[in-house]
Amino acid sequence: MNLNQANGNLQLEDSGLPLSKGYVALQAESHPTEFRNIEIPDLK
């Protein structure tokens, strides 16, 4: 995985390998939204 900068934004190049760590961003538009008890299971 490589990070490149294009148009002032960082972009991630896809290496085809699974990610072993990182962040997940949740986004809701136009209305206030609260997230709680979010679970992300391992997909094996």
CHARMM-style PDB file with segment names, atoms N, HN, CA, C and O in Angstrom:
ATOM      1  N   MET     1       0.837  -1.165   0.000  1.00  0.00      PROA
ATOM      2  CA  MET     1       0.000   0.000   0.000  1.00  0.00      PROA
ATOM      3  C   MET     1       0.890   1.238   0.000  1.00  0.00      PROA
ATOM      4  O   MET     1       1.824   1.349   0.794  1.00  0.00      PROA
ATOM      5  N   ASN     2       0.591   2.144  -0.882  1.00  0.00      PROA
ATOM      6  HN  ASN     2      -0.168   2.054  -1.528  1.00  0.00      PROA
ATOM      7  CA  ASN     2       1.357   3.372  -0.955  1.00  0.00      PROA
ATOM      8  C   ASN     2       0.429   4.564  -0.880  1.00  0.00      PROA
ATOM      9  O   ASN     2      -0.672   4.545  -1.430  1.00  0.00      PROA
ATOM     10  N   LEU     3       0.881   5.608  -0.191  1.00  0.00      PROA
ATOM     11  HN  LEU     3       1.775   5.624   0.257  1.00  0.00      PROA
ATOM     12  CA  LEU     3       0.127   6.850  -0.150  1.00  0.00      PROA
ATOM     13  C   LEU     3       0.728   7.798  -1.172  1.00  0.00      PROA
ATOM     14  O   LEU     3       1.943   7.994  -1.201  1.00  0.00      PROA
ATOM     15  N   ASN     4      -0.105   8.383  -2.002  1.00  0.00      PROA
ATOM     16  HN  ASN     4      -1.092   8.224  -1.979  1.00  0.00      PROA
ATOM     17  CA  ASN     4       0.317   9.381  -2.971  1.00  0.00      PROA
ATOM     18  C   ASN     4      -0.472  10.649  -2.732  1.00  0.00      PROA
ATOM     19  O   ASN     4      -1.568  10.618  -2.171  1.00  0.00      PROA
ATOM     20  N   GLN     5       0.097  11.773  -3.163  1.00  0.00      PROA
ATOM     21  HN  GLN     5       0.987  11.799  -3.618  1.00  0.00      PROA
ATOM     22  CA  GLN     5      -0.628  13.031  -3.032  1.00  0.00      PROA
ATOM     23  C   GLN     5      -0.995  13.518  -4.426  1.00  0.00      PROA
ATOM     24  O   GLN     5      -0.122  13.701  -5.275  1.00  0.00      PROA
ATOM     25  N   ALA     6      -2.295  13.730  -4.662  1.00  0.00      PROA
ATOM     26  HN  ALA     6      -3.004  13.582  -3.973  1.00  0.00      PROA
ATOM     27  CA  ALA     6      -2.785  14.233  -5.937  1.00  0.00      PROA
ATOM     28  C   ALA     6      -3.802  15.328  -5.645  1.00  0.00      PROA
ATOM     29  O   ALA     6      -4.689  15.146  -4.812  1.00  0.00      PROA
ATOM     30  N   ASN     7      -3.682  16.433  -6.308  1.00  0.00      PROA
ATOM     31  HN  ASN     7      -2.961  16.581  -6.986  1.00  0.00      PROA
ATOM     32  CA  ASN     7      -4.598  17.561  -6.124  1.00  0.00      PROA
ATOM     33  C   ASN     7      -4.685  17.994  -4.656  1.00  0.00      PROA
ATOM     34  O   ASN     7      -5.739  18.442  -4.206  1.00  0.00      PROA
ATOM     35  N   GLY     8      -3.595  17.863  -3.916  1.00  0.00      PROA
ATOM     36  HN  GLY     8      -2.739  17.498  -4.282  1.00  0.00      PROA
ATOM     37  CA  GLY     8      -3.583  18.267  -2.519  1.00  0.00      PROA
ATOM     38  C   GLY     8      -4.205  17.262  -1.570  1.00  0.00      PROA
ATOM     39  O   GLY     8      -4.249  17.519  -0.367  1.00  0.00      PROA
ATOM     40  N   ASN     9      -4.692  16.120  -2.063  1.00  0.00      PROA
ATOM     41  HN  ASN     9      -4.656  15.912  -3.040  1.00  0.00      PROA
ATOM     42  CA  ASN     9      -5.330  15.107  -1.228  1.00  0.00      PROA
ATOM     43  C   ASN     9      -4.490  13.842  -1.204  1.00  0.00      PROA
ATOM     44  O   ASN     9      -3.910  13.447  -2.216  1.00  0.00      PROA
ATOM     45  N   LEU    10      -4.430  13.201  -0.020  1.00  0.00      PROA
ATOM     46  HN  LEU    10      -4.901  13.522   0.802  1.00  0.00      PROA
ATOM     47  CA  LEU    10      -3.743  11.921   0.070  1.00  0.00      PROA
ATOM     48  C   LEU    10      -4.627  10.840  -0.518  1.00  0.00      PROA
ATOM     49  O   LEU    10      -5.827  10.795  -0.244  1.00  0.00      PROA
ATOM     50  N   GLN    11      -4.045   9.975  -1.320  1.00  0.00      PROA
ATOM     51  HN  GLN    11      -3.071  10.011  -1.542  1.00  0.00      PROA
ATOM     52  CA  GLN    11      -4.783   8.874  -1.923  1.00  0.00      PROA
ATOM     53  C   GLN    11      -4.042   7.577  -1.658  1.00  0.00      PROA
ATOM     54  O   GLN    11      -2.812   7.553  -1.607  1.00  0.00      PROA
ATOM     55  N   LEU    12      -4.796   6.498  -1.488  1.00  0.00      PROA
ATOM     56  HN  LEU    12      -5.795   6.518  -1.529  1.00  0.00      PROA
ATOM     57  CA  LEU    12      -4.249   5.188  -1.191  1.00  0.00      PROA
ATOM     58  C   LEU    12      -4.240   4.346  -2.452  1.00  0.00      PROA
ATOM     59  O   LEU    12      -5.267   4.211  -3.116  1.00  0.00      PROA
ATOM     60  N   GLU    13      -3.086   3.777  -2.789  1.00  0.00      PROA
ATOM     61  HN  GLU    13      -2.252   3.887  -2.250  1.00  0.00      PROA
ATOM     62  CA  GLU    13      -3.007   2.877  -3.936  1.00  0.00      PROA
ATOM     63  C   GLU    13      -3.372   1.472  -3.489  1.00  0.00      PROA
ATOM     64  O   GLU    13      -2.936   1.030  -2.426  1.00  0.00      PROA
ATOM     65  N   ASP    14      -4.156   0.770  -4.276  1.00  0.00      PROA
ATOM     66  HN  ASP    14      -4.511   1.129  -5.140  1.00  0.00      PROA
ATOM     67  CA  ASP    14      -4.590  -0.588  -3.950  1.00  0.00      PROA
ATOM     68  C   ASP    14      -3.486  -1.576  -4.322  1.00  0.00      PROA
ATOM     69  O   ASP    14      -3.076  -1.653  -5.480  1.00  0.00      PROA
ATOM     70  N   SER    15      -3.011  -2.327  -3.334  1.00  0.00      PROA
ATOM     71  HN  SER    15      -3.345  -2.264  -2.393  1.00  0.00      PROA
ATOM     72  CA  SER    15      -1.976  -3.327  -3.582  1.00  0.00      PROA
ATOM     73  C   SER    15      -2.580  -4.720  -3.741  1.00  0.00      PROA
ATOM     74  O   SER    15      -1.873  -5.664  -4.092  1.00  0.00      PROA
ATOM     75  N   GLY    16      -3.901  -4.856  -3.483  1.00  0.00      PROA
ATOM     76  HN  GLY    16      -4.476  -4.089  -3.198  1.00  0.00      PROA
ATOM     77  CA  GLY    16      -4.536  -6.161  -3.566  1.00  0.00      PROA
ATOM     78  C   GLY    16      -4.420  -6.967  -2.287  1.00  0.00      PROA
ATOM     79  O   GLY    16      -4.975  -8.062  -2.200  1.00  0.00      PROA
ATOM     80  N   LEU    17      -3.711  -6.452  -1.292  1.00  0.00      PROA
ATOM     81  HN  LEU    17      -3.260  -5.562  -1.362  1.00  0.00      PROA
ATOM     82  CA  LEU    17      -3.547  -7.147  -0.019  1.00  0.00      PROA
ATOM     83  C   LEU    17      -4.606  -6.672   0.968  1.00  0.00      PROA
ATOM     84  O   LEU    17      -4.994  -5.504   0.935  1.00  0.00      PROA
ATOM     85  N   PRO    18      -5.083  -7.559   1.850  1.00  0.00      PROA
ATOM     86  CA  PRO    18      -6.078  -7.130   2.843  1.00  0.00      PROA
ATOM     87  C   PRO    18      -5.444  -6.189   3.868  1.00  0.00      PROA
ATOM     88  O   PRO    18      -4.253  -6.297   4.160  1.00  0.00      PROA
ATOM     89  N   LEU    19      -6.229  -5.278   4.406  1.00  0.00      PROA
ATOM     90  HN  LEU    19      -7.197  -5.190   4.170  1.00  0.00      PROA
ATOM     91  CA  LEU    19      -5.753  -4.370   5.446  1.00  0.00      PROA
ATOM     92  C   LEU    19      -5.729  -5.090   6.780  1.00  0.00      PROA
ATOM     93  O   LEU    19      -6.642  -5.858   7.082  1.00  0.00      PROA
ATOM     94  N   SER    20      -4.707  -4.857   7.578  1.00  0.00      PROA
ATOM     95  HN  SER    20      -3.965  -4.233   7.332  1.00  0.00      PROA
ATOM     96  CA  SER    20      -4.609  -5.500   8.883  1.00  0.00      PROA
ATOM     97  C   SER    20      -4.985  -4.549  10.020  1.00  0.00      PROA
ATOM     98  O   SER    20      -5.257  -4.999  11.134  1.00  0.00      PROA
ATOM     99  N   LYS    21      -5.004  -3.249   9.754  1.00  0.00      PROA
ATOM    100  HN  LYS    21      -4.784  -2.884   8.849  1.00  0.00      PROA
ATOM    101  CA  LYS    21      -5.415  -2.272  10.757  1.00  0.00      PROA
ATOM    102  C   LYS    21      -5.770  -0.976  10.051  1.00  0.00      PROA
ATOM    103  O   LYS    21      -5.440  -0.772   8.883  1.00  0.00      PROA
ATOM    104  N   GLY    22      -6.446  -0.110  10.778  1.00  0.00      PROA
ATOM    105  HN  GLY    22      -6.715  -0.275  11.727  1.00  0.00      PROA
ATOM    106  CA  GLY    22      -6.813   1.183  10.218  1.00  0.00      PROA
ATOM    107  C   GLY    22      -8.074   1.711  10.856  1.00  0.00      PROA
ATOM    108  O   GLY    22      -8.509   1.220  11.897  1.00  0.00      PROA
ATOM    109  N   TYR    23      -8.657   2.707  10.234  1.00  0.00      PROA
ATOM    110  HN  TYR    23      -8.304   3.106   9.388  1.00  0.00      PROA
ATOM    111  CA  TYR    23      -9.844   3.366  10.750  1.00  0.00      PROA
ATOM    112  C   TYR    23     -11.017   3.170   9.803  1.00  0.00      PROA
ATOM    113  O   TYR    23     -10.842   2.983   8.599  1.00  0.00      PROA
ATOM    114  N   VAL    24     -12.213   3.217  10.369  1.00  0.00      PROA
ATOM    115  HN  VAL    24     -12.355   3.369  11.347  1.00  0.00      PROA
ATOM    116  CA  VAL    24     -13.448   3.184   9.597  1.00  0.00      PROA
ATOM    117  C   VAL    24     -14.175   4.483   9.906  1.00  0.00      PROA
ATOM    118  O   VAL    24     -14.363   4.829  11.072  1.00  0.00      PROA
ATOM    119  N   ALA    25     -14.582   5.201   8.874  1.00  0.00      PROA
ATOM    120  HN  ALA    25     -14.429   4.921   7.927  1.00  0.00      PROA
ATOM    121  CA  ALA    25     -15.316   6.452   9.062  1.00  0.00      PROA
ATOM    122  C   ALA    25     -16.783   6.233   8.722  1.00  0.00      PROA
ATOM    123  O   ALA    25     -17.109   5.656   7.684  1.00  0.00      PROA
ATOM    124  N   LEU    26     -17.663   6.694   9.599  1.00  0.00      PROA
ATOM    125  HN  LEU    26     -17.398   7.163  10.442  1.00  0.00      PROA
ATOM    126  CA  LEU    26     -19.106   6.642   9.363  1.00  0.00      PROA
ATOM    127  C   LEU    26     -19.577   8.058   9.082  1.00  0.00      PROA
ATOM    128  O   LEU    26     -19.175   8.999   9.765  1.00  0.00      PROA
ATOM    129  N   GLN    27     -20.431   8.210   8.075  1.00  0.00      PROA
ATOM    130  HN  GLN    27     -20.758   7.445   7.520  1.00  0.00      PROA
ATOM    131  CA  GLN    27     -20.881   9.533   7.685  1.00  0.00      PROA
ATOM    132  C   GLN    27     -22.379   9.520   7.439  1.00  0.00      PROA
ATOM    133  O   GLN    27     -22.906   8.603   6.809  1.00  0.00      PROA
ATOM    134  N   ALA    28     -23.052  10.526   7.932  1.00  0.00      PROA
ATOM    135  HN  ALA    28     -22.624  11.270   8.444  1.00  0.00      PROA
ATOM    136  CA  ALA    28     -24.476  10.715   7.663  1.00  0.00      PROA
ATOM    137  C   ALA    28     -24.644  12.146   7.175  1.00  0.00      PROA
ATOM    138  O   ALA    28     -24.059  13.070   7.741  1.00  0.00      PROA
ATOM    139  N   GLU    29     -25.428  12.331   6.147  1.00  0.00      PROA
ATOM    140  HN  GLU    29     -25.903  11.580   5.687  1.00  0.00      PROA
ATOM    141  CA  GLU    29     -25.571  13.655   5.556  1.00  0.00      PROA
ATOM    142  C   GLU    29     -26.958  14.229   5.798  1.00  0.00      PROA
ATOM    143  O   GLU    29     -27.944  13.493   5.834  1.00  0.00      PROA
ATOM    144  N   SER    30     -27.030  15.498   5.959  1.00  0.00      PROA
ATOM    145  HN  SER    30     -26.229  16.096   5.929  1.00  0.00      PROA
ATOM    146  CA  SER    30     -28.218  16.347   6.021  1.00  0.00      PROA
ATOM    147  C   SER    30     -28.985  16.300   7.339  1.00  0.00      PROA
ATOM    148  O   SER    30     -29.693  17.261   7.640  1.00  0.00      PROA
ATOM    149  N   HSD    31     -28.889  15.263   8.127  1.00  0.00      PROA
ATOM    150  HN  HSD    31     -28.314  14.482   7.882  1.00  0.00      PROA
ATOM    151  CA  HSD    31     -29.613  15.205   9.397  1.00  0.00      PROA
ATOM    152  C   HSD    31     -28.645  14.777  10.493  1.00  0.00      PROA
ATOM    153  O   HSD    31     -27.765  13.952  10.250  1.00  0.00      PROA
ATOM    154  N   PRO    32     -28.796  15.327  11.696  1.00  0.00      PROA
ATOM    155  CA  PRO    32     -27.956  14.856  12.809  1.00  0.00      PROA
ATOM    156  C   PRO    32     -28.202  13.367  13.067  1.00  0.00      PROA
ATOM    157  O   PRO    32     -29.346  12.923  13.169  1.00  0.00      PROA
ATOM    158  N   THR    33     -27.137  12.626  13.167  1.00  0.00      PROA
ATOM    159  HN  THR    33     -26.208  12.987  13.084  1.00  0.00      PROA
ATOM    160  CA  THR    33     -27.238  11.181  13.360  1.00  0.00      PROA
ATOM    161  C   THR    33     -26.249  10.756  14.435  1.00  0.00      PROA
ATOM    162  O   THR    33     -25.106  11.215  14.443  1.00  0.00      PROA
ATOM    163  N   GLU    34     -26.669   9.903  15.325  1.00  0.00      PROA
ATOM    164  HN  GLU    34     -27.598   9.530  15.319  1.00  0.00      PROA
ATOM    165  CA  GLU    34     -25.782   9.358  16.348  1.00  0.00      PROA
ATOM    166  C   GLU    34     -25.568   7.875  16.077  1.00  0.00      PROA
ATOM    167  O   GLU    34     -26.513   7.138  15.795  1.00  0.00      PROA
ATOM    168  N   PHE    35     -24.331   7.457  16.166  1.00  0.00      PROA
ATOM    169  HN  PHE    35     -23.564   8.056  16.394  1.00  0.00      PROA
ATOM    170  CA  PHE    35     -23.983   6.046  16.003  1.00  0.00      PROA
ATOM    171  C   PHE    35     -23.547   5.514  17.361  1.00  0.00      PROA
ATOM    172  O   PHE    35     -22.820   6.187  18.092  1.00  0.00      PROA
ATOM    173  N   ARG    36     -23.988   4.315  17.695  1.00  0.00      PROA
ATOM    174  HN  ARG    36     -24.578   3.769  17.101  1.00  0.00      PROA
ATOM    175  CA  ARG    36     -23.520   3.682  18.920  1.00  0.00      PROA
ATOM    176  C   ARG    36     -23.574   2.167  18.740  1.00  0.00      PROA
ATOM    177  O   ARG    36     -24.297   1.655  17.885  1.00  0.00      PROA
ATOM    178  N   ASN    37     -22.808   1.473  19.548  1.00  0.00      PROA
ATOM    179  HN  ASN    37     -22.221   1.889  20.243  1.00  0.00      PROA
ATOM    180  CA  ASN    37     -22.756   0.007  19.510  1.00  0.00      PROA
ATOM    181  C   ASN    37     -22.470  -0.522  18.101  1.00  0.00      PROA
ATOM    182  O   ASN    37     -23.124  -1.450  17.626  1.00  0.00      PROA
ATOM    183  N   ILE    38     -21.492   0.081  17.455  1.00  0.00      PROA
ATOM    184  HN  ILE    38     -20.961   0.835  17.841  1.00  0.00      PROA
ATOM    185  CA  ILE    38     -21.099  -0.356  16.113  1.00  0.00      PROA
ATOM    186  C   ILE    38     -20.160  -1.551  16.258  1.00  0.00      PROA
ATOM    187  O   ILE    38     -19.163  -1.473  16.977  1.00  0.00      PROA
ATOM    188  N   GLU    39     -20.467  -2.639  15.590  1.00  0.00      PROA
ATOM    189  HN  GLU    39     -21.276  -2.702  15.006  1.00  0.00      PROA
ATOM    190  CA  GLU    39     -19.610  -3.818  15.599  1.00  0.00      PROA
ATOM    191  C   GLU    39     -19.225  -4.156  14.168  1.00  0.00      PROA
ATOM    192  O   GLU    39     -20.063  -4.156  13.266  1.00  0.00      PROA
ATOM    193  N   ILE    40     -17.953  -4.441  13.977  1.00  0.00      PROA
ATOM    194  HN  ILE    40     -17.272  -4.440  14.710  1.00  0.00      PROA
ATOM    195  CA  ILE    40     -17.444  -4.832  12.665  1.00  0.00      PROA
ATOM    196  C   ILE    40     -16.836  -6.227  12.812  1.00  0.00      PROA
ATOM    197  O   ILE    40     -15.769  -6.372  13.409  1.00  0.00      PROA
ATOM    198  N   PRO    41     -17.491  -7.242  12.281  1.00  0.00      PROA
ATOM    199  CA  PRO    41     -16.975  -8.609  12.441  1.00  0.00      PROA
ATOM    200  C   PRO    41     -15.821  -8.887  11.472  1.00  0.00      PROA
ATOM    201  O   PRO    41     -15.714  -8.274  10.411  1.00  0.00      PROA
ATOM    202  N   ASP    42     -14.978  -9.814  11.865  1.00  0.00      PROA
ATOM    203  HN  ASP    42     -15.065 -10.313  12.728  1.00  0.00      PROA
ATOM    204  CA  ASP    42     -13.928 -10.288  10.968  1.00  0.00      PROA
ATOM    205  C   ASP    42     -14.569 -11.097   9.851  1.00  0.00      PROA
ATOM    206  O   ASP    42     -15.405 -11.961  10.116  1.00  0.00      PROA
ATOM    207  N   LEU    43     -14.196 -10.834   8.628  1.00  0.00      PROA
ATOM    208  HN  LEU    43     -13.517 -10.132   8.413  1.00  0.00      PROA
ATOM    209  CA  LEU    43     -14.687 -11.625   7.488  1.00  0.00      PROA
ATOM    210  C   LEU    43     -13.555 -12.553   7.087  1.00  0.00      PROA
ATOM    211  O   LEU    43     -12.531 -12.114   6.564  1.00  0.00      PROA
ATOM    212  N   LYS    44     -13.749 -13.827   7.334  1.00  0.00      PROA
ATOM    213  HN  LYS    44     -14.581 -14.184   7.758  1.00  0.00      PROA
ATOM    214  CA  LYS    44     -12.688 -14.804   7.016  1.00  0.00      PROA
ATOM    215  C   LYS    44     -13.200 -15.804   6.034  1.00  0.00      PROA
ATOM    216  OT1 LYS    44     -12.467 -16.710   5.636  1.00  0.00      PROA
TER     217      LYS     44
END
